[in-house]
Short mmCIF file of C-alpha atoms in Angstrom, two decimals:
data_model
loop_
_atom_site.label_atom_id
_atom_site.label_comp_id
_atom_site.label_asym_id
_atom_site.label_seq_id
_atom_site.Cartn_x
_atom_site.Cartn_y
_atom_site.Cartn_z
CA UNK A 918 26.29 13.52 -54.81
CA UNK A 919 26.90 16.74 -57.19
CA UNK A 920 24.59 19.70 -55.17
CA UNK A 921 23.35 22.49 -57.54
CA UNK A 922 20.20 24.56 -56.51
CA UNK A 923 17.06 22.81 -56.60
CA UNK A 924 13.67 24.66 -56.85
CA UNK A 925 10.43 22.14 -56.57
CA UNK A 926 7.53 23.93 -58.18
CA UNK A 927 5.35 22.20 -56.13
CA UNK A 928 5.14 20.81 -53.55
CA UNK A 929 3.30 17.53 -52.85
CA UNK A 930 3.80 14.51 -51.49
CA UNK A 931 6.23 13.35 -53.88
CA UNK A 932 8.22 16.50 -53.28
CA UNK A 933 8.38 15.82 -49.35
CA UNK A 934 9.41 12.60 -49.95
CA UNK A 935 11.62 13.54 -52.30
CA UNK A 936 13.15 16.31 -50.34
CA UNK A 937 12.92 14.30 -47.15
CA UNK A 938 15.41 11.13 -48.77
CA UNK A 939 17.90 14.14 -50.46
CA UNK A 940 18.31 15.70 -46.30
CA UNK A 941 18.51 12.08 -45.48
CA UNK A 942 21.04 11.98 -47.49
CA UNK A 943 23.37 14.65 -46.43
CA UNK A 944 21.80 17.06 -49.14
CA UNK A 945 22.73 20.72 -48.21
CA UNK A 946 18.92 22.29 -47.01
CA UNK A 947 20.78 25.67 -48.20
CA UNK A 948 19.82 24.67 -51.57
CA UNK A 949 16.75 23.27 -51.83
CA UNK A 950 13.66 25.60 -52.76
CA UNK A 951 10.08 24.50 -53.11
CA UNK A 952 6.91 26.67 -54.32
CA UNK A 953 3.49 26.56 -53.87
CA UNK A 954 0.62 28.53 -53.91
CA UNK A 955 -0.54 27.96 -50.27
CA UNK A 956 1.94 28.85 -47.45
CA UNK A 957 0.36 25.26 -45.93
CA UNK A 958 2.62 22.90 -47.06
CA UNK A 959 5.38 24.87 -47.30
CA UNK A 960 5.00 25.91 -43.93
CA UNK A 961 5.56 21.81 -42.99
CA UNK A 962 8.86 21.06 -45.25
CA UNK A 963 10.49 24.11 -43.55
CA UNK A 964 9.76 23.23 -40.42
CA UNK A 965 10.28 20.09 -40.86
CA UNK A 966 13.57 20.07 -43.11
CA UNK A 967 14.60 23.95 -42.69
CA UNK A 968 14.38 24.45 -46.42
CA UNK A 969 13.69 27.89 -48.33
CA UNK A 970 10.04 28.11 -49.61
CA UNK A 971 8.31 30.73 -52.02
CA UNK A 972 4.81 31.04 -53.45
CA UNK A 973 7.27 32.49 -56.10
CA UNK A 974 7.40 30.14 -58.87
CA UNK A 975 9.51 33.07 -61.86
CA UNK A 976 12.40 33.47 -58.72
CA UNK A 977 12.10 30.24 -57.46
CA UNK A 978 13.54 28.67 -60.94
CA UNK A 979 15.48 31.91 -61.95
CA UNK A 980 17.54 30.61 -59.41
CA UNK A 981 17.72 26.85 -60.29
CA UNK A 982 20.03 25.12 -61.30
CA UNK A 983 17.75 22.15 -61.16
CA UNK A 984 13.22 23.12 -62.06
CA UNK A 985 12.09 19.58 -61.00
CA UNK A 986 8.03 20.18 -61.88
CA UNK A 987 5.83 18.44 -59.43
CA UNK A 988 2.54 20.10 -60.18
CA UNK A 989 -0.42 18.53 -61.23
CA UNK A 990 -0.71 17.52 -65.22
CA UNK A 991 -4.10 19.20 -65.27
CA UNK A 992 -2.15 22.70 -63.91
CA UNK A 993 1.27 22.59 -65.70
CA UNK A 994 -0.29 24.39 -68.91
CA UNK A 995 -1.02 27.27 -66.39
CA UNK A 996 2.76 26.61 -64.64
CA UNK A 997 4.88 26.44 -67.95
CA UNK A 998 2.90 29.97 -69.70
CA UNK A 999 4.06 32.09 -65.91
CA UNK A 1000 7.47 30.85 -66.78
CA UNK A 1001 8.22 31.17 -70.43
CA UNK A 1002 10.42 33.91 -70.04
CA UNK A 1003 12.77 31.95 -67.87
CA UNK A 1004 16.39 30.77 -69.93
CA UNK A 1005 16.72 27.66 -69.56
CA UNK A 1006 18.99 27.19 -71.98
CA UNK A 1007 21.45 26.20 -68.59
CA UNK A 1008 19.39 23.91 -66.64
CA UNK A 1009 18.09 20.44 -65.87
CA UNK A 1010 13.83 20.61 -65.61
CA UNK A 1011 13.21 16.92 -64.02
CA UNK A 1012 8.91 16.29 -64.29
CA UNK A 1013 7.25 14.00 -62.26
CA UNK A 1014 4.43 14.47 -64.51
CA UNK A 1015 2.14 11.97 -65.35
CA UNK A 1016 0.57 11.82 -69.09
CA UNK A 1017 3.49 15.06 -70.80
CA UNK A 1018 5.33 13.61 -72.82
CA UNK A 1019 8.46 15.49 -74.19
CA UNK A 1020 7.38 17.20 -76.61
CA UNK A 1021 4.02 19.03 -74.78
CA UNK A 1022 6.48 20.33 -72.31
CA UNK A 1023 8.50 21.83 -74.97
CA UNK A 1024 5.56 23.62 -76.46
CA UNK A 1025 4.10 24.60 -73.34
CA UNK A 1026 7.37 26.58 -72.21
CA UNK A 1027 8.10 27.55 -75.83
CA UNK A 1028 12.00 26.33 -75.92
CA UNK A 1029 13.91 22.94 -75.53
CA UNK A 1030 14.12 21.54 -72.32
CA UNK A 1031 17.27 19.44 -71.04
CA UNK A 1032 14.53 17.50 -69.32
CA UNK A 1033 14.26 14.17 -67.64
CA UNK A 1034 10.80 12.58 -67.20
CA UNK A 1035 9.93 11.06 -64.32
CA UNK A 1036 8.06 8.04 -63.10
CA UNK A 1037 7.97 7.83 -58.82
CA UNK A 1038 6.02 6.14 -56.91
CA UNK A 1039 4.44 6.72 -53.66
CA UNK A 1040 6.75 3.80 -51.65
CA UNK A 1041 9.62 7.17 -52.17
CA UNK A 1042 7.73 8.46 -48.71
CA UNK A 1043 9.15 5.65 -47.19
CA UNK A 1044 12.31 5.44 -48.85
CA UNK A 1045 11.11 2.83 -50.92
CA UNK A 1046 9.99 3.78 -54.36
CA UNK A 1047 10.65 2.77 -58.20
CA UNK A 1048 11.34 5.29 -60.77
CA UNK A 1049 11.50 5.06 -63.37
CA UNK A 1050 13.70 7.97 -66.02
CA UNK A 1051 13.60 9.16 -69.87
CA UNK A 1052 16.01 12.00 -70.83
CA UNK A 1053 15.70 13.39 -74.11
CA UNK A 1054 18.30 12.84 -76.69
CA UNK A 1055 20.33 15.86 -76.45
CA UNK A 1056 20.61 15.62 -72.48
CA UNK A 1057 24.51 15.38 -70.74
CA UNK A 1058 26.13 12.69 -69.39
CA UNK A 1059 25.78 14.66 -66.13
CA UNK A 1060 22.43 16.27 -66.57
CA UNK A 1061 21.16 12.43 -66.46
CA UNK A 1062 23.98 11.15 -63.62
CA UNK A 1063 22.47 13.50 -60.66
CA UNK A 1064 18.37 13.35 -61.99
CA UNK A 1065 19.50 9.46 -60.90
CA UNK A 1066 20.99 10.41 -58.20
CA UNK A 1067 18.22 12.52 -56.89
CA UNK A 1068 15.20 10.13 -57.15
CA UNK A 1069 18.31 7.44 -55.83
CA UNK A 1070 17.84 8.91 -53.34
CA UNK A 1071 13.74 7.63 -52.49
CA UNK A 1072 14.69 4.58 -53.50
CA UNK A 1073 15.08 2.16 -56.65
CA UNK A 1074 16.29 3.10 -60.01
CA UNK A 1075 15.87 2.18 -64.14
CA UNK A 1076 16.09 3.85 -67.32
CA UNK A 1077 13.87 3.56 -70.08
CA UNK A 1078 15.17 4.46 -73.98
CA UNK A 1079 12.70 5.01 -75.49
CA UNK A 1080 9.15 7.16 -73.65
CA UNK A 1081 6.86 4.92 -74.83
CA UNK A 1082 8.98 2.94 -71.43
CA UNK A 1083 7.37 5.55 -68.81
CA UNK A 1084 3.33 4.39 -69.65
CA UNK A 1085 4.76 0.51 -69.36
CA UNK A 1086 6.85 1.87 -66.23
CA UNK A 1087 3.51 3.55 -64.82
CA UNK A 1088 1.88 -0.10 -65.15
CA UNK A 1089 4.93 -2.21 -63.43
CA UNK A 1090 5.48 -0.06 -60.88
CA UNK A 1091 4.11 3.47 -61.03
CA UNK A 1092 0.38 2.26 -60.28
CA UNK A 1093 1.66 -0.75 -58.96
CA UNK A 1094 1.26 -0.51 -55.06
CA UNK A 1095 -2.35 0.10 -55.41
CA UNK A 1096 -2.66 -3.39 -57.04
CA UNK A 1097 -0.94 -5.19 -54.26
CA UNK A 1098 -2.62 -2.99 -51.23
CA UNK A 1099 -5.84 -4.20 -53.50
CA UNK A 1100 -4.39 -7.85 -53.13
CA UNK A 1101 -3.85 -7.67 -48.85
CA UNK A 1102 -7.40 -5.82 -48.40
CA UNK A 1103 -8.72 -8.44 -50.02
CA UNK A 1104 -6.98 -10.83 -47.76
CA UNK A 1105 -7.28 -8.35 -44.91
CA UNK A 1106 -10.91 -8.87 -45.30
CA UNK A 1107 -10.95 -12.71 -45.22
CA UNK A 1108 -9.32 -13.12 -42.23
CA UNK A 1109 -11.21 -10.73 -40.52
CA UNK A 1110 -14.07 -13.14 -41.72
CA UNK A 1111 -12.58 -16.75 -40.63
CA UNK A 1112 -12.51 -14.94 -36.37
CA UNK A 1113 -9.44 -12.63 -36.42
CA UNK A 1114 -9.75 -8.96 -35.31
CA UNK A 1115 -8.72 -5.84 -37.61
CA UNK A 1116 -5.51 -5.22 -36.26
CA UNK A 1117 -4.43 -8.90 -36.07
CA UNK A 1118 -6.05 -9.81 -39.68
CA UNK A 1119 -4.10 -6.66 -40.99
CA UNK A 1120 -0.95 -7.43 -39.24
CA UNK A 1121 -0.64 -11.01 -40.39
CA UNK A 1122 -1.69 -10.13 -44.26
CA UNK A 1123 0.91 -6.24 -43.72
CA UNK A 1124 3.75 -9.18 -42.32
CA UNK A 1125 3.16 -11.37 -44.83
CA UNK A 1126 3.45 -9.07 -47.70
CA UNK A 1127 6.68 -7.85 -46.57
CA UNK A 1128 7.92 -10.84 -45.82
CA UNK A 1129 7.35 -11.93 -49.31
CA UNK A 1130 9.19 -8.76 -50.30
CA UNK A 1131 11.87 -8.73 -48.46
CA UNK A 1132 13.09 -12.93 -49.76
CA UNK A 1133 12.81 -11.18 -52.94
CA UNK A 1134 15.21 -8.44 -52.61
CA UNK A 1135 17.36 -11.01 -49.84
CA UNK A 1136 17.37 -13.41 -52.77
CA UNK A 1137 18.08 -11.92 -56.58
CA UNK A 1138 19.35 -14.80 -58.38
CA UNK A 1139 16.64 -16.82 -57.36
CA UNK A 1140 13.72 -16.76 -59.97
CA UNK A 1141 10.15 -15.81 -58.43
CA UNK A 1142 8.54 -18.57 -59.54
CA UNK A 1143 10.67 -20.39 -57.46
CA UNK A 1144 10.76 -18.86 -54.38
CA UNK A 1145 7.20 -19.57 -54.94
CA UNK A 1146 7.00 -22.89 -55.46
CA UNK A 1147 9.55 -23.39 -52.32
CA UNK A 1148 6.34 -22.46 -50.20
CA UNK A 1149 4.10 -24.69 -52.13
CA UNK A 1150 4.51 -28.52 -50.98
CA UNK A 1151 3.03 -30.90 -53.10
CA UNK A 1152 -1.35 -31.13 -52.30
CA UNK A 1153 -0.70 -28.90 -49.27
CA UNK A 1154 -2.98 -25.65 -48.12
CA UNK A 1155 -0.25 -23.49 -50.61
CA UNK A 1156 -0.90 -25.93 -53.39
CA UNK A 1157 -4.82 -25.57 -52.97
CA UNK A 1158 -4.38 -21.78 -52.76
CA UNK A 1159 -2.70 -21.83 -55.67
CA UNK A 1160 -4.66 -24.31 -57.52
CA UNK A 1161 -7.61 -22.33 -57.17
CA UNK A 1162 -5.87 -18.44 -58.22
CA UNK A 1163 -5.13 -20.17 -61.67
CA UNK A 1164 -8.53 -21.49 -61.77
CA UNK A 1165 -9.65 -17.66 -62.15
CA UNK A 1166 -6.62 -16.87 -64.39
CA UNK A 1167 -4.53 -14.47 -62.32
CA UNK A 1168 -1.99 -14.19 -64.74
CA UNK A 1169 -4.40 -13.20 -67.17
CA UNK A 1170 -5.69 -10.69 -64.16
CA UNK A 1171 -2.70 -9.01 -63.36
CA UNK A 1172 -1.61 -8.57 -67.62
CA UNK A 1173 -5.11 -7.00 -68.58
CA UNK A 1174 -4.98 -4.90 -65.32
CA UNK A 1175 -0.76 -3.61 -66.72
CA UNK A 1176 -2.69 -3.31 -70.33
CA UNK A 1177 -5.53 -1.26 -69.26
CA UNK A 1178 -2.84 1.08 -67.09
CA UNK A 1179 -0.15 1.91 -70.37
CA UNK A 1180 -3.35 2.32 -72.23
CA UNK A 1181 -4.88 4.93 -69.63
CA UNK A 1182 -1.79 6.53 -70.31
CA UNK A 1183 -1.90 7.20 -73.88
CA UNK A 1184 -4.89 8.34 -73.72
CA UNK A 1185 -3.77 10.83 -70.61
CA UNK A 1186 -0.83 11.98 -73.16
CA UNK A 1187 -3.60 13.45 -76.06
CA UNK A 1188 -5.80 15.90 -72.67
CA UNK A 1189 -3.17 17.80 -71.93
#
């Protein structure tokens, strides 16, 4: 992977996870800077990874080849206004802020950015992330490769051809960990009702989820429906559980939930 000078504007959980992935993959710590208004998160990053830290966004961005915008969406306009005097013409800008389009970012920065929008998800914190990426039309192939490699440090990546595809990534991956957590939470609650203590109930559920996911990863040539069928004996316990899910239209519920996520993402684009 190419080693450019990177400035992370914002030092939240996603910045932490990406930096951890970069350092673990051998990225030079001296080429990474993180900024934040308060020093607590910066001190933690510096202690854990030995990177450069600063409370000065302007200086960090000026000295960077790559600027990662990792501030909360509602804070982006303020952060962008303070960076407007910087020449971004030769810099790659990566935004991980949900709900802010490329056009709107250009307006905030009062310039045309060499921009890649990224929608990561929280499993990036454990190196198992799934990130969707969209690049503006004028960006170089070298910048696209770099952005893909950067996010590959914390998991898998996929590119979308249209910016609207980022909203579908949100529905299928960005928000998706919460869907699974909700399902697992419901299973744990019922297991406790059936007599297990909380710790054992969680172990049963989390290991079943982990094992199922690992089976999917280990057998990419096998359809998900086939994996489901392989666990389901006719007239057995699994078949009865699945019948109950189907009676309550689980597939329709999932579809409506994902569509609602996309709709909300589209609404958010008008807020910033």
